Amino acid sequence: MTGISNAYEQERAFRSVAGRFATGVAVATALGPDGPLGMTVNSFTTVSLSPRMLLVCLRRDCRLLDAVRRSGRFAVTVLADDQREDAAWFASRGRPTGAEGFAGVAYDAERETGCPRLTDGVAYFGCEAVSAEPAGDHAVLMGTVRAAGLLRSTPPLLFVDGHYAQVADVREAEVAR
């Protein structure tokens, strides 16, 4: 960043600039040796329609990425605008692991992958992992979508400028379970 000399200040400035781009909020999940794992993500996007693929960026040192590498499967649930507490919970590094980390959160096993799917979300994707390429302190996890669907017609949760936000005008989606 122009005119900023120390690395910490450059990182803060970059975060501030990048934060101007509004993103959706999702929870990526997998099954680990000690049970379900999940973490909040906003670096998530579809990549291809044919074949159906998406990507999610995960910290290179996270347990979730290790679990995906072992199992070859993961799921992503797009959060609803009333799930701010779930977003904060799954973003917390102090959260317990395994089933205890999912206590009080409505979830089931996504049918194709067996990975946790947060049932109060607005949409979900069950994926087979294709690759996890290093990208700085993260890895870009690519997946082939094996299952996808809508959960609720509630608007999605957004994140912009370091805060959660709501969509001002959204059409109701037809939900098919």
GROMACS .gro file of N, CA and C in nm:
model
  531
    1MET      N    1   0.085  -0.115   0.000
    1MET     CA    2   0.000   0.000   0.000
    1MET      C    3   0.090   0.123   0.000
    2THR      N    4   0.061   0.216  -0.080
    2THR     CA    5   0.143   0.335  -0.097
    2THR      C    6   0.158   0.413   0.034
    3GLY      N    7   0.283   0.445   0.070
    3GLY     CA    8   0.309   0.531   0.186
    3GLY      C    9   0.302   0.461   0.321
    4ILE      N   10   0.278   0.333   0.324
    4ILE     CA   11   0.269   0.262   0.452
    4ILE      C   12   0.391   0.171   0.461
    5SER      N   13   0.468   0.188   0.570
    5SER     CA   14   0.597   0.121   0.576
    5SER      C   15   0.596  -0.014   0.647
    6ASN      N   16   0.527  -0.029   0.757
    6ASN     CA   17   0.541  -0.156   0.827
    6ASN      C   18   0.436  -0.258   0.780
    7ALA      N   19   0.472  -0.386   0.791
    7ALA     CA   20   0.389  -0.495   0.738
    7ALA      C   21   0.251  -0.499   0.805
    8TYR      N   22   0.246  -0.477   0.936
    8TYR     CA   23   0.118  -0.479   1.007
    8TYR      C   24   0.023  -0.371   0.952
    9GLU      N   25   0.074  -0.251   0.936
    9GLU     CA   26  -0.008  -0.142   0.883
    9GLU      C   27  -0.051  -0.169   0.739
   10GLN      N   28   0.037  -0.231   0.660
   10GLN     CA   29   0.001  -0.267   0.523
   10GLN      C   30  -0.111  -0.370   0.521
   11GLU      N   31  -0.103  -0.468   0.611
   11GLU     CA   32  -0.208  -0.570   0.620
   11GLU      C   33  -0.341  -0.508   0.660
   12ARG      N   34  -0.338  -0.420   0.760
   12ARG     CA   35  -0.462  -0.352   0.803
   12ARG      C   36  -0.521  -0.269   0.691
   13ALA      N   37  -0.436  -0.195   0.619
   13ALA     CA   38  -0.484  -0.112   0.508
   13ALA      C   39  -0.543  -0.199   0.397
   14PHE      N   40  -0.477  -0.310   0.365
   14PHE     CA   41  -0.528  -0.400   0.262
   14PHE      C   42  -0.664  -0.456   0.302
   15ARG      N   43  -0.677  -0.498   0.428
   15ARG     CA   44  -0.806  -0.550   0.478
   15ARG      C   45  -0.916  -0.445   0.464
   16SER      N   46  -0.883  -0.322   0.496
   16SER     CA   47  -0.980  -0.213   0.488
   16SER      C   48  -1.026  -0.191   0.343
   17VAL      N   49  -0.932  -0.190   0.251
   17VAL     CA   50  -0.966  -0.170   0.110
   17VAL      C   51  -1.046  -0.290   0.058
   18ALA      N   52  -0.999  -0.412   0.085
   18ALA     CA   53  -1.067  -0.532   0.037
   18ALA      C   54  -1.206  -0.546   0.100
   19GLY      N   55  -1.222  -0.495   0.222
   19GLY     CA   56  -1.349  -0.504   0.292
   19GLY      C   57  -1.461  -0.424   0.228
   20ARG      N   58  -1.428  -0.336   0.135
   20ARG     CA   59  -1.531  -0.258   0.065
   20ARG      C   60  -1.611  -0.346  -0.032
   21PHE      N   61  -1.559  -0.465  -0.064
   21PHE     CA   62  -1.630  -0.557  -0.151
   21PHE      C   63  -1.720  -0.643  -0.065
   22ALA      N   64  -1.851  -0.630  -0.081
   22ALA     CA   65  -1.946  -0.709  -0.003
   22ALA      C   66  -1.941  -0.855  -0.047
   23THR      N   67  -1.941  -0.944   0.051
   23THR     CA   68  -1.941  -1.087   0.023
   23THR      C   69  -2.055  -1.155   0.097
   24GLY      N   70  -2.088  -1.273   0.051
   24GLY     CA   71  -2.179  -1.358   0.126
   24GLY      C   72  -2.101  -1.423   0.239
   25VAL      N   73  -2.174  -1.485   0.330
   25VAL     CA   74  -2.111  -1.552   0.443
   25VAL      C   75  -2.158  -1.697   0.440
   26ALA      N   76  -2.064  -1.789   0.453
   26ALA     CA   77  -2.095  -1.931   0.448
   26ALA      C   78  -2.016  -2.003   0.556
   27VAL      N   79  -2.055  -2.127   0.582
   27VAL     CA   80  -1.979  -2.214   0.672
   27VAL      C   81  -1.938  -2.336   0.591
   28ALA      N   82  -1.807  -2.360   0.583
   28ALA     CA   83  -1.754  -2.479   0.519
   28ALA      C   84  -1.740  -2.586   0.626
   29THR      N   85  -1.773  -2.711   0.591
   29THR     CA   86  -1.771  -2.820   0.689
   29THR      C   87  -1.709  -2.946   0.629
   30ALA      N   88  -1.665  -3.033   0.718
   30ALA     CA   89  -1.614  -3.165   0.680
   30ALA      C   90  -1.625  -3.254   0.803
   31LEU      N   91  -1.598  -3.382   0.783
   31LEU     CA   92  -1.592  -3.475   0.895
   31LEU      C   93  -1.447  -3.507   0.924
   32GLY      N   94  -1.407  -3.483   1.049
   32GLY     CA   95  -1.270  -3.513   1.092
   32GLY      C   96  -1.269  -3.639   1.176
   33PRO      N   97  -1.153  -3.679   1.223
   33PRO     CA   98  -1.142  -3.800   1.304
   33PRO      C   99  -1.219  -3.791   1.436
   34ASP      N  100  -1.239  -3.668   1.486
   34ASP     CA  101  -1.311  -3.649   1.612
   34ASP      C  102  -1.451  -3.596   1.592
   35GLY      N  103  -1.504  -3.604   1.470
   35GLY     CA  104  -1.640  -3.558   1.444
   35GLY      C  105  -1.644  -3.442   1.347
   36PRO      N  106  -1.757  -3.369   1.346
   36PRO     CA  107  -1.774  -3.261   1.249
   36PRO      C  108  -1.683  -3.141   1.277
   37LEU      N  109  -1.642  -3.076   1.168
   37LEU     CA  110  -1.561  -2.955   1.175
   37LEU      C  111  -1.627  -2.850   1.086
   38GLY      N  112  -1.615  -2.724   1.124
   38GLY     CA  113  -1.671  -2.618   1.042
   38GLY      C  114  -1.602  -2.486   1.069
   39MET      N  115  -1.603  -2.399   0.968
   39MET     CA  116  -1.549  -2.265   0.988
   39MET      C  117  -1.619  -2.167   0.893
   40THR      N  118  -1.636  -2.045   0.940
   40THR     CA  119  -1.697  -1.939   0.861
   40THR      C  120  -1.601  -1.898   0.750
   41VAL      N  121  -1.657  -1.880   0.630
   41VAL     CA  122  -1.578  -1.836   0.515
   41VAL      C  123  -1.655  -1.728   0.439
   42ASN      N  124  -1.582  -1.638   0.377
   42ASN     CA  125  -1.645  -1.546   0.283
   42ASN      C  126  -1.571  -1.545   0.150
   43SER      N  127  -1.461  -1.620   0.143
   43SER     CA  128  -1.392  -1.640   0.016
   43SER      C  129  -1.446  -1.769  -0.045
   44PHE      N  130  -1.558  -1.756  -0.113
   44PHE     CA  131  -1.631  -1.870  -0.167
   44PHE      C  132  -1.698  -1.823  -0.296
   45THR      N  133  -1.688  -1.904  -0.402
   45THR     CA  134  -1.754  -1.867  -0.526
   45THR      C  135  -1.772  -1.990  -0.614
   46THR      N  136  -1.869  -1.983  -0.703
   46THR     CA  137  -1.880  -2.086  -0.804
   46THR      C  138  -1.773  -2.061  -0.909
   47VAL      N  139  -1.726  -2.166  -0.974
   47VAL     CA  140  -1.617  -2.156  -1.070
   47VAL      C  141  -1.663  -2.197  -1.210
   48SER      N  142  -1.742  -2.304  -1.218
   48SER     CA  143  -1.777  -2.361  -1.348
   48SER      C  144  -1.916  -2.424  -1.341
   49LEU      N  145  -1.990  -2.413  -1.452
   49LEU     CA  146  -2.120  -2.478  -1.460
   49LEU      C  147  -2.109  -2.620  -1.517
   50SER      N  148  -2.008  -2.642  -1.602
   50SER     CA  149  -1.991  -2.773  -1.663
   50SER      C  150  -1.843  -2.807  -1.669
   51PRO      N  151  -1.792  -2.886  -1.577
   51PRO     CA  152  -1.864  -2.947  -1.467
   51PRO      C  153  -1.895  -2.845  -1.358
   52ARG      N  154  -1.992  -2.875  -1.272
   52ARG     CA  155  -2.028  -2.785  -1.162
   52ARG      C  156  -1.914  -2.786  -1.060
   53MET      N  157  -1.850  -2.669  -1.042
   53MET     CA  158  -1.738  -2.659  -0.948
   53MET      C  159  -1.748  -2.529  -0.870
   54LEU      N  160  -1.690  -2.533  -0.750
   54LEU     CA  161  -1.679  -2.413  -0.668
   54LEU      C  162  -1.545  -2.413  -0.600
   55LEU      N  163  -1.515  -2.299  -0.538
   55LEU     CA  164  -1.393  -2.291  -0.459
   55LEU      C  165  -1.422  -2.219  -0.329
   56VAL      N  166  -1.341  -2.252  -0.231
   56VAL     CA  167  -1.346  -2.187  -0.101
   56VAL      C  168  -1.201  -2.175  -0.054
   57CYS      N  169  -1.170  -2.064   0.010
   57CYS     CA  170  -1.034  -2.043   0.059
   57CYS      C  171  -1.032  -2.067   0.210
   58LEU      N  172  -0.939  -2.152   0.252
   58LEU     CA  173  -0.924  -2.189   0.393
   58LEU      C  174  -0.782  -2.161   0.439
   59ARG      N  175  -0.768  -2.126   0.567
   59ARG     CA  176  -0.633  -2.109   0.622
   59ARG      C  177  -0.555  -2.240   0.603
   60ARG      N  178  -0.430  -2.229   0.566
   60ARG     CA  179  -0.349  -2.349   0.539
   60ARG      C  180  -0.325  -2.431   0.664
   61ASP      N  181  -0.337  -2.371   0.783
   61ASP     CA  182  -0.310  -2.443   0.907
   61ASP      C  183  -0.436  -2.489   0.979
   62CYS      N  184  -0.551  -2.487   0.913
   62CYS     CA  185  -0.675  -2.521   0.984
   62CYS      C  186  -0.705  -2.672   0.980
   63ARG      N  187  -0.770  -2.719   1.086
   63ARG     CA  188  -0.809  -2.861   1.096
   63ARG      C  189  -0.906  -2.900   0.986
   64LEU      N  190  -0.992  -2.806   0.945
   64LEU     CA  191  -1.090  -2.836   0.840
   64LEU      C  192  -1.020  -2.877   0.711
   65LEU      N  193  -0.918  -2.804   0.671
   65LEU     CA  194  -0.845  -2.837   0.548
   65LEU      C  195  -0.781  -2.975   0.560
   66ASP      N  196  -0.724  -3.007   0.675
   66ASP     CA  197  -0.667  -3.140   0.697
   66ASP      C  198  -0.774  -3.249   0.681
   67ALA      N  199  -0.892  -3.225   0.737
   67ALA     CA  200  -1.001  -3.323   0.727
   67ALA      C  201  -1.045  -3.342   0.582
   68VAL      N  202  -1.052  -3.233   0.506
   68VAL     CA  203  -1.090  -3.244   0.365
   68VAL      C  204  -0.984  -3.322   0.288
   69ARG      N  205  -0.860  -3.296   0.317
   69ARG     CA  206  -0.752  -3.370   0.249
   69ARG      C  207  -0.762  -3.520   0.277
   70ARG      N  208  -0.800  -3.557   0.399
   70ARG     CA  209  -0.812  -3.699   0.435
   70ARG      C  210  -0.936  -3.764   0.373
   71SER      N  211  -1.050  -3.694   0.380
   71SER     CA  212  -1.176  -3.754   0.336
   71SER      C  213  -1.208  -3.731   0.189
   72GLY      N  214  -1.155  -3.621   0.134
   72GLY     CA  215  -1.186  -3.587  -0.005
   72GLY      C  216  -1.324  -3.525  -0.024
   73ARG      N  217  -1.387  -3.484   0.086
   73ARG     CA  218  -1.523  -3.428   0.079
   73ARG      C  219  -1.537  -3.307   0.170
   74PHE      N  220  -1.628  -3.219   0.129
   74PHE     CA  221  -1.664  -3.105   0.214
   74PHE      C  222  -1.800  -3.053   0.171
   75ALA      N  223  -1.858  -2.970   0.255
   75ALA     CA  224  -1.986  -2.905   0.224
   75ALA      C  225  -1.975  -2.757   0.256
   76VAL      N  226  -2.061  -2.679   0.195
   76VAL     CA  227  -2.067  -2.535   0.221
   76VAL      C  228  -2.214  -2.500   0.238
   77THR      N  229  -2.245  -2.431   0.347
   77THR     CA  230  -2.380  -2.380   0.369
   77THR      C  231  -2.375  -2.228   0.364
   78VAL      N  232  -2.457  -2.168   0.277
   78VAL     CA  233  -2.470  -2.022   0.269
   78VAL      C  234  -2.563  -1.979   0.382
   79LEU      N  235  -2.517  -1.887   0.466
   79LEU     CA  236  -2.594  -1.847   0.584
   79LEU      C  237  -2.704  -1.746   0.551
   80ALA      N  238  -2.810  -1.752   0.630
   80ALA     CA  239  -2.923  -1.660   0.619
   80ALA      C  240  -2.894  -1.534   0.701
   81ASP      N  241  -2.964  -1.427   0.669
   81ASP     CA  242  -2.937  -1.300   0.738
   81ASP      C  243  -2.970  -1.302   0.887
   82ASP      N  244  -3.038  -1.407   0.934
   82ASP     CA  245  -3.064  -1.419   1.078
   82ASP      C  246  -2.965  -1.514   1.147
   83GLN      N  247  -2.853  -1.546   1.080
   83GLN     CA  248  -2.755  -1.640   1.136
   83GLN      C  249  -2.622  -1.572   1.172
   84ARG      N  250  -2.629  -1.449   1.216
   84ARG     CA  251  -2.506  -1.379   1.256
   84ARG      C  252  -2.435  -1.450   1.370
   85GLU      N  253  -2.512  -1.504   1.465
   85GLU     CA  254  -2.450  -1.575   1.577
   85GLU      C  255  -2.377  -1.700   1.529
   86ASP      N  256  -2.436  -1.772   1.433
   86ASP     CA  257  -2.368  -1.890   1.378
   86ASP      C  258  -2.241  -1.850   1.306
   87ALA      N  259  -2.246  -1.740   1.230
   87ALA     CA  260  -2.127  -1.691   1.160
   87ALA      C  261  -2.016  -1.659   1.260
   88ALA      N  262  -2.049  -1.589   1.367
   88ALA     CA  263  -1.949  -1.554   1.469
   88ALA      C  264  -1.898  -1.679   1.541
   89TRP      N  265  -1.987  -1.773   1.570
   89TRP     CA  266  -1.949  -1.896   1.640
   89TRP      C  267  -1.846  -1.976   1.558
   90PHE      N  268  -1.874  -1.996   1.429
   90PHE     CA  269  -1.785  -2.075   1.346
   90PHE      C  270  -1.659  -1.998   1.305
   91ALA      N  271  -1.656  -1.868   1.331
   91ALA     CA  272  -1.535  -1.789   1.307
   91ALA      C  273  -1.445  -1.786   1.430
   92SER      N  274  -1.497  -1.828   1.544
   92SER     CA  275  -1.424  -1.822   1.670
   92SER      C  276  -1.319  -1.933   1.677
   93ARG      N  277  -1.194  -1.895   1.700
   93ARG     CA  278  -1.087  -1.995   1.712
   93ARG      C  279  -1.096  -2.069   1.845
   94GLY      N  280  -1.165  -2.015   1.944
   94GLY     CA  281  -1.176  -2.078   2.074
   94GLY      C  282  -1.290  -2.178   2.084
   95ARG      N  283  -1.362  -2.200   1.978
   95ARG     CA  284  -1.477  -2.290   1.976
   95ARG      C  285  -1.431  -2.435   1.993
   96PRO      N  286  -1.507  -2.517   2.065
   96PRO     CA  287  -1.468  -2.659   2.082
   96PRO      C  288  -1.472  -2.734   1.949
   97THR      N  289  -1.403  -2.847   1.945
   97THR     CA  290  -1.400  -2.929   1.824
   97THR      C  291  -1.505  -3.039   1.830
   98GLY      N  292  -1.526  -3.105   1.718
   98GLY     CA  293  -1.618  -3.218   1.711
   98GLY      C  294  -1.763  -3.176   1.733
   99ALA      N  295  -1.844  -3.270   1.777
   99ALA     CA  296  -1.987  -3.246   1.796
   99ALA      C  297  -2.014  -3.131   1.893
  100GLU      N  298  -1.926  -3.112   1.992
  100GLU     CA  299  -1.943  -3.003   2.088
  100GLU      C  300  -1.938  -2.867   2.018
  101GLY      N  301  -1.862  -2.856   1.910
  101GLY     CA  302  -1.853  -2.733   1.833
  101GLY      C  303  -1.978  -2.703   1.753
  102PHE      N  304  -2.067  -2.802   1.741
  102PHE     CA  305  -2.193  -2.785   1.668
  102PHE      C  306  -2.313  -2.782   1.763
  103ALA      N  307  -2.289  -2.785   1.894
  103ALA     CA  308  -2.397  -2.784   1.992
  103ALA      C  309  -2.482  -2.659   1.976
  104GLY      N  310  -2.612  -2.676   1.970
  104GLY     CA  311  -2.704  -2.564   1.957
  104GLY      C  312  -2.722  -2.515   1.814
  105VAL      N  313  -2.655  -2.577   1.718
  105VAL     CA  314  -2.666  -2.539   1.577
  105VAL      C  315  -2.745  -2.650   1.506
  106ALA      N  316  -2.850  -2.611   1.435
  106ALA     CA  317  -2.930  -2.709   1.362
  106ALA      C  318  -2.851  -2.756   1.239
  107TYR      N  319  -2.823  -2.888   1.233
  107TYR     CA  320  -2.752  -2.941   1.117
  107TYR      C  321  -2.789  -3.087   1.096
  108ASP      N  322  -2.762  -3.133   0.976
  108ASP     CA  323  -2.777  -3.274   0.944
  108ASP      C  324  -2.662  -3.314   0.853
  109ALA      N  325  -2.662  -3.439   0.808
  109ALA     CA  326  -2.557  -3.485   0.717
  109ALA      C  327  -2.604  -3.463   0.574
  110GLU      N  328  -2.525  -3.388   0.497
  110GLU     CA  329  -2.556  -3.368   0.355
  110GLU      C  330  -2.552  -3.506   0.289
  111ARG      N  331  -2.651  -3.536   0.206
  111ARG     CA  332  -2.673  -3.673   0.160
  111ARG      C  333  -2.563  -3.733   0.073
  112GLU      N  334  -2.494  -3.654  -0.006
  112GLU     CA  335  -2.391  -3.707  -0.096
  112GLU      C  336  -2.255  -3.721  -0.029
  113THR      N  337  -2.224  -3.632   0.063
  113THR     CA  338  -2.089  -3.631   0.122
  113THR      C  339  -2.087  -3.677   0.267
  114GLY      N  340  -2.201  -3.670   0.335
  114GLY     CA  341  -2.206  -3.700   0.477
  114GLY      C  342  -2.156  -3.586   0.564
  115CYS      N  343  -2.111  -3.478   0.502
  115CYS     CA  344  -2.059  -3.363   0.577
  115CYS      C  345  -2.173  -3.283   0.638
  116PRO      N  346  -2.148  -3.212   0.748
  116PRO     CA  347  -2.253  -3.133   0.810
  116PRO      C  348  -2.308  -3.025   0.716
  117ARG      N  349  -2.440  -3.012   0.719
  117ARG     CA  350  -2.511  -2.907   0.644
  117ARG      C  351  -2.595  -2.832   0.747
  118LEU      N  352  -2.574  -2.701   0.760
  118LEU     CA  353  -2.650  -2.621   0.856
  118LEU      C  354  -2.790  -2.599   0.799
  119THR      N  355  -2.888  -2.659   0.857
  119THR     CA  356  -3.023  -2.663   0.799
  119THR      C  357  -3.098  -2.530   0.805
  120ASP      N  358  -3.049  -2.433   0.883
  120ASP     CA  359  -3.113  -2.302   0.887
  120ASP      C  360  -3.054  -2.205   0.784
  121GLY      N  361  -2.961  -2.253   0.701
  121GLY     CA  362  -2.903  -2.169   0.597
  121GLY      C  363  -3.000  -2.145   0.483
  122VAL      N  364  -2.952  -2.080   0.378
  122VAL     CA  365  -3.038  -2.053   0.262
  122VAL      C  366  -3.006  -2.146   0.145
  123ALA      N  367  -2.886  -2.201   0.141
  123ALA     CA  368  -2.847  -2.292   0.033
  123ALA      C  369  -2.730  -2.376   0.080
  124TYR      N  370  -2.707  -2.487   0.011
  124TYR     CA  371  -2.594  -2.574   0.046
  124TYR      C  372  -2.535  -2.638  -0.078
  125PHE      N  373  -2.411  -2.681  -0.063
  125PHE     CA  374  -2.339  -2.752  -0.168
  125PHE      C  375  -2.264  -2.867  -0.101
  126GLY      N  376  -2.274  -2.986  -0.155
  126GLY     CA  377  -2.194  -3.100  -0.111
  126GLY      C  378  -2.090  -3.127  -0.219
  127CYS      N  379  -1.963  -3.133  -0.182
  127CYS     CA  380  -1.856  -3.136  -0.283
  127CYS      C  381  -1.756  -3.248  -0.262
  128GLU      N  382  -1.701  -3.291  -0.374
  128GLU     CA  383  -1.585  -3.379  -0.376
  128GLU      C  384  -1.465  -3.290  -0.402
  129ALA      N  385  -1.364  -3.298  -0.317
  129ALA     CA  386  -1.246  -3.214  -0.332
  129ALA      C  387  -1.167  -3.253  -0.456
  130VAL      N  388  -1.124  -3.153  -0.532
  130VAL     CA  389  -1.045  -3.175  -0.653
  130VAL      C  390  -0.899  -3.138  -0.627
  131SER      N  391  -0.877  -3.024  -0.562
  131SER     CA  392  -0.742  -2.979  -0.533
  131SER      C  393  -0.745  -2.878  -0.420
  132ALA      N  394  -0.629  -2.860  -0.358
  132ALA     CA  395  -0.610  -2.757  -0.255
  132ALA      C  396  -0.473  -2.696  -0.281
  133GLU      N  397  -0.472  -2.585  -0.352
  133GLU     CA  398  -0.347  -2.522  -0.394
  133GLU      C  399  -0.308  -2.411  -0.297
  134PRO      N  400  -0.180  -2.405  -0.256
  134PRO     CA  401  -0.135  -2.299  -0.167
  134PRO      C  402  -0.154  -2.161  -0.230
  135ALA      N  403  -0.196  -2.066  -0.149
  135ALA     CA  404  -0.212  -1.926  -0.191
  135ALA      C  405  -0.183  -1.839  -0.069
  136GLY      N  406  -0.056  -1.806  -0.049
  136GLY     CA  407  -0.018  -1.728   0.069
  136GLY      C  408  -0.045  -1.807   0.196
  137ASP      N  409  -0.113  -1.745   0.292
  137ASP     CA  410  -0.142  -1.814   0.418
  137ASP      C  411  -0.270  -1.897   0.410
  138HIS      N  412  -0.329  -1.907   0.291
  138HIS     CA  413  -0.450  -1.986   0.268
  138HIS      C  414  -0.424  -2.092   0.161
  139ALA      N  415  -0.524  -2.177   0.142
  139ALA     CA  416  -0.525  -2.272   0.031
  139ALA      C  417  -0.655  -2.250  -0.043
  140VAL      N  418  -0.649  -2.258  -0.176
  140VAL     CA  419  -0.769  -2.249  -0.259
  140VAL      C  420  -0.817  -2.392  -0.279
  141LEU      N  421  -0.926  -2.425  -0.213
  141LEU     CA  422  -0.985  -2.559  -0.219
  141LEU      C  423  -1.089  -2.561  -0.331
  142MET      N  424  -1.065  -2.644  -0.432
  142MET     CA  425  -1.159  -2.659  -0.543
  142MET      C  426  -1.240  -2.785  -0.520
  143GLY      N  427  -1.368  -2.779  -0.554
  143GLY     CA  428  -1.452  -2.896  -0.539
  143GLY      C  429  -1.550  -2.912  -0.653
  144THR      N  430  -1.577  -3.037  -0.686
  144THR     CA  431  -1.683  -3.069  -0.781
  144THR      C  432  -1.812  -3.085  -0.702
  145VAL      N  433  -1.915  -3.014  -0.742
  145VAL     CA  434  -2.042  -3.015  -0.669
  145VAL      C  435  -2.117  -3.145  -0.701
  146ARG      N  436  -2.145  -3.223  -0.597
  146ARG     CA  437  -2.220  -3.348  -0.611
  146ARG      C  438  -2.366  -3.332  -0.573
  147ALA      N  439  -2.395  -3.231  -0.492
  147ALA     CA  440  -2.532  -3.202  -0.450
  147ALA      C  441  -2.542  -3.054  -0.418
  148ALA      N  442  -2.658  -2.995  -0.444
  148ALA     CA  443  -2.681  -2.854  -0.411
  148ALA      C  444  -2.831  -2.834  -0.398
  149GLY      N  445  -2.868  -2.738  -0.315
  149GLY     CA  446  -3.010  -2.711  -0.301
  149GLY      C  447  -3.037  -2.588  -0.216
  150LEU      N  448  -3.162  -2.545  -0.223
  150LEU     CA  449  -3.208  -2.432  -0.142
  150LEU      C  450  -3.266  -2.486  -0.012
  151LEU      N  451  -3.249  -2.410   0.095
  151LEU     CA  452  -3.299  -2.451   0.226
  151LEU      C  453  -3.414  -2.363   0.274
  152ARG      N  454  -3.395  -2.232   0.271
  152ARG     CA  455  -3.499  -2.137   0.314
  152ARG      C  456  -3.502  -2.020   0.218
  153SER      N  457  -3.615  -1.953   0.210
  153SER     CA  458  -3.628  -1.838   0.121
  153SER      C  459  -3.590  -1.706   0.188
  154THR      N  460  -3.525  -1.715   0.302
  154THR     CA  461  -3.475  -1.598   0.374
  154THR      C  462  -3.358  -1.536   0.297
  155PRO      N  463  -3.340  -1.403   0.299
  155PRO     CA  464  -3.224  -1.342   0.233
  155PRO      C  465  -3.093  -1.391   0.296
  156PRO      N  466  -2.985  -1.391   0.218
  156PRO     CA  467  -2.855  -1.434   0.270
  156PRO      C  468  -2.789  -1.327   0.357
  157LEU      N  469  -2.696  -1.373   0.440
  157LEU     CA  470  -2.616  -1.284   0.523
  157LEU      C  471  -2.501  -1.228   0.439
  158LEU      N  472  -2.473  -1.100   0.455
  158LEU     CA  473  -2.363  -1.035   0.384
  158LEU      C  474  -2.260  -0.984   0.485
  159PHE      N  475  -2.138  -0.959   0.435
  159PHE     CA  476  -2.033  -0.902   0.517
  159PHE      C  477  -1.965  -0.794   0.435
  160VAL      N  478  -1.956  -0.671   0.491
  160VAL     CA  479  -1.893  -0.559   0.422
  160VAL      C  480  -1.838  -0.462   0.526
  161ASP      N  481  -1.722  -0.406   0.500
  161ASP     CA  482  -1.658  -0.310   0.590
  161ASP      C  483  -1.646  -0.361   0.733
  162GLY      N  484  -1.621  -0.491   0.749
  162GLY     CA  485  -1.601  -0.548   0.881
  162GLY      C  486  -1.729  -0.569   0.960
  163HIS      N  487  -1.846  -0.560   0.893
  163HIS     CA  488  -1.974  -0.575   0.961
  163HIS      C  489  -2.068  -0.663   0.880
  164TYR      N  490  -2.160  -0.728   0.950
  164TYR     CA  491  -2.264  -0.803   0.881
  164TYR      C  492  -2.366  -0.706   0.826
  165ALA      N  493  -2.426  -0.742   0.714
  165ALA     CA  494  -2.524  -0.655   0.649
  165ALA      C  495  -2.636  -0.742   0.592
  166GLN      N  496  -2.743  -0.676   0.552
  166GLN     CA  497  -2.857  -0.745   0.493
  166GLN      C  498  -2.881  -0.694   0.353
  167VAL      N  499  -2.936  -0.781   0.270
  167VAL     CA  500  -2.975  -0.744   0.135
  167VAL      C  501  -3.097  -0.654   0.146
  168ALA      N  502  -3.096  -0.542   0.076
  168ALA     CA  503  -3.207  -0.447   0.083
  168ALA      C  504  -3.331  -0.498   0.008
  169ASP      N  505  -3.310  -0.565  -0.105
  169ASP     CA  506  -3.423  -0.610  -0.185
  169ASP      C  507  -3.388  -0.744  -0.246
  170VAL      N  508  -3.459  -0.847  -0.204
  170VAL     CA  509  -3.432  -0.981  -0.256
  170VAL      C  510  -3.564  -1.049  -0.288
  171ARG      N  511  -3.568  -1.117  -0.402
  171ARG     CA  512  -3.689  -1.194  -0.435
  171ARG      C  513  -3.686  -1.324  -0.358
  172GLU      N  514  -3.801  -1.372  -0.318
  172GLU     CA  515  -3.806  -1.499  -0.247
  172GLU      C  516  -3.774  -1.613  -0.343
  173ALA      N  517  -3.689  -1.701  -0.299
  173ALA     CA  518  -3.653  -1.818  -0.379
  173ALA      C  519  -3.747  -1.932  -0.344
  174GLU      N  520  -3.776  -2.015  -0.441
  174GLU     CA  521  -3.859  -2.133  -0.415
  174GLU      C  522  -3.770  -2.237  -0.351
  175VAL      N  523  -3.809  -2.284  -0.235
  175VAL     CA  524  -3.728  -2.379  -0.160
  175VAL      C  525  -3.773  -2.520  -0.191
  176ALA      N  526  -3.679  -2.604  -0.232
  176ALA     CA  527  -3.706  -2.745  -0.258
  176ALA      C  528  -3.605  -2.827  -0.179
  177ARG      N  529  -3.653  -2.905  -0.084
  177ARG     CA  530  -3.563  -2.988  -0.003
  177ARG      C  531  -3.547  -3.122  -0.064
   0.00000   0.00000   0.00000
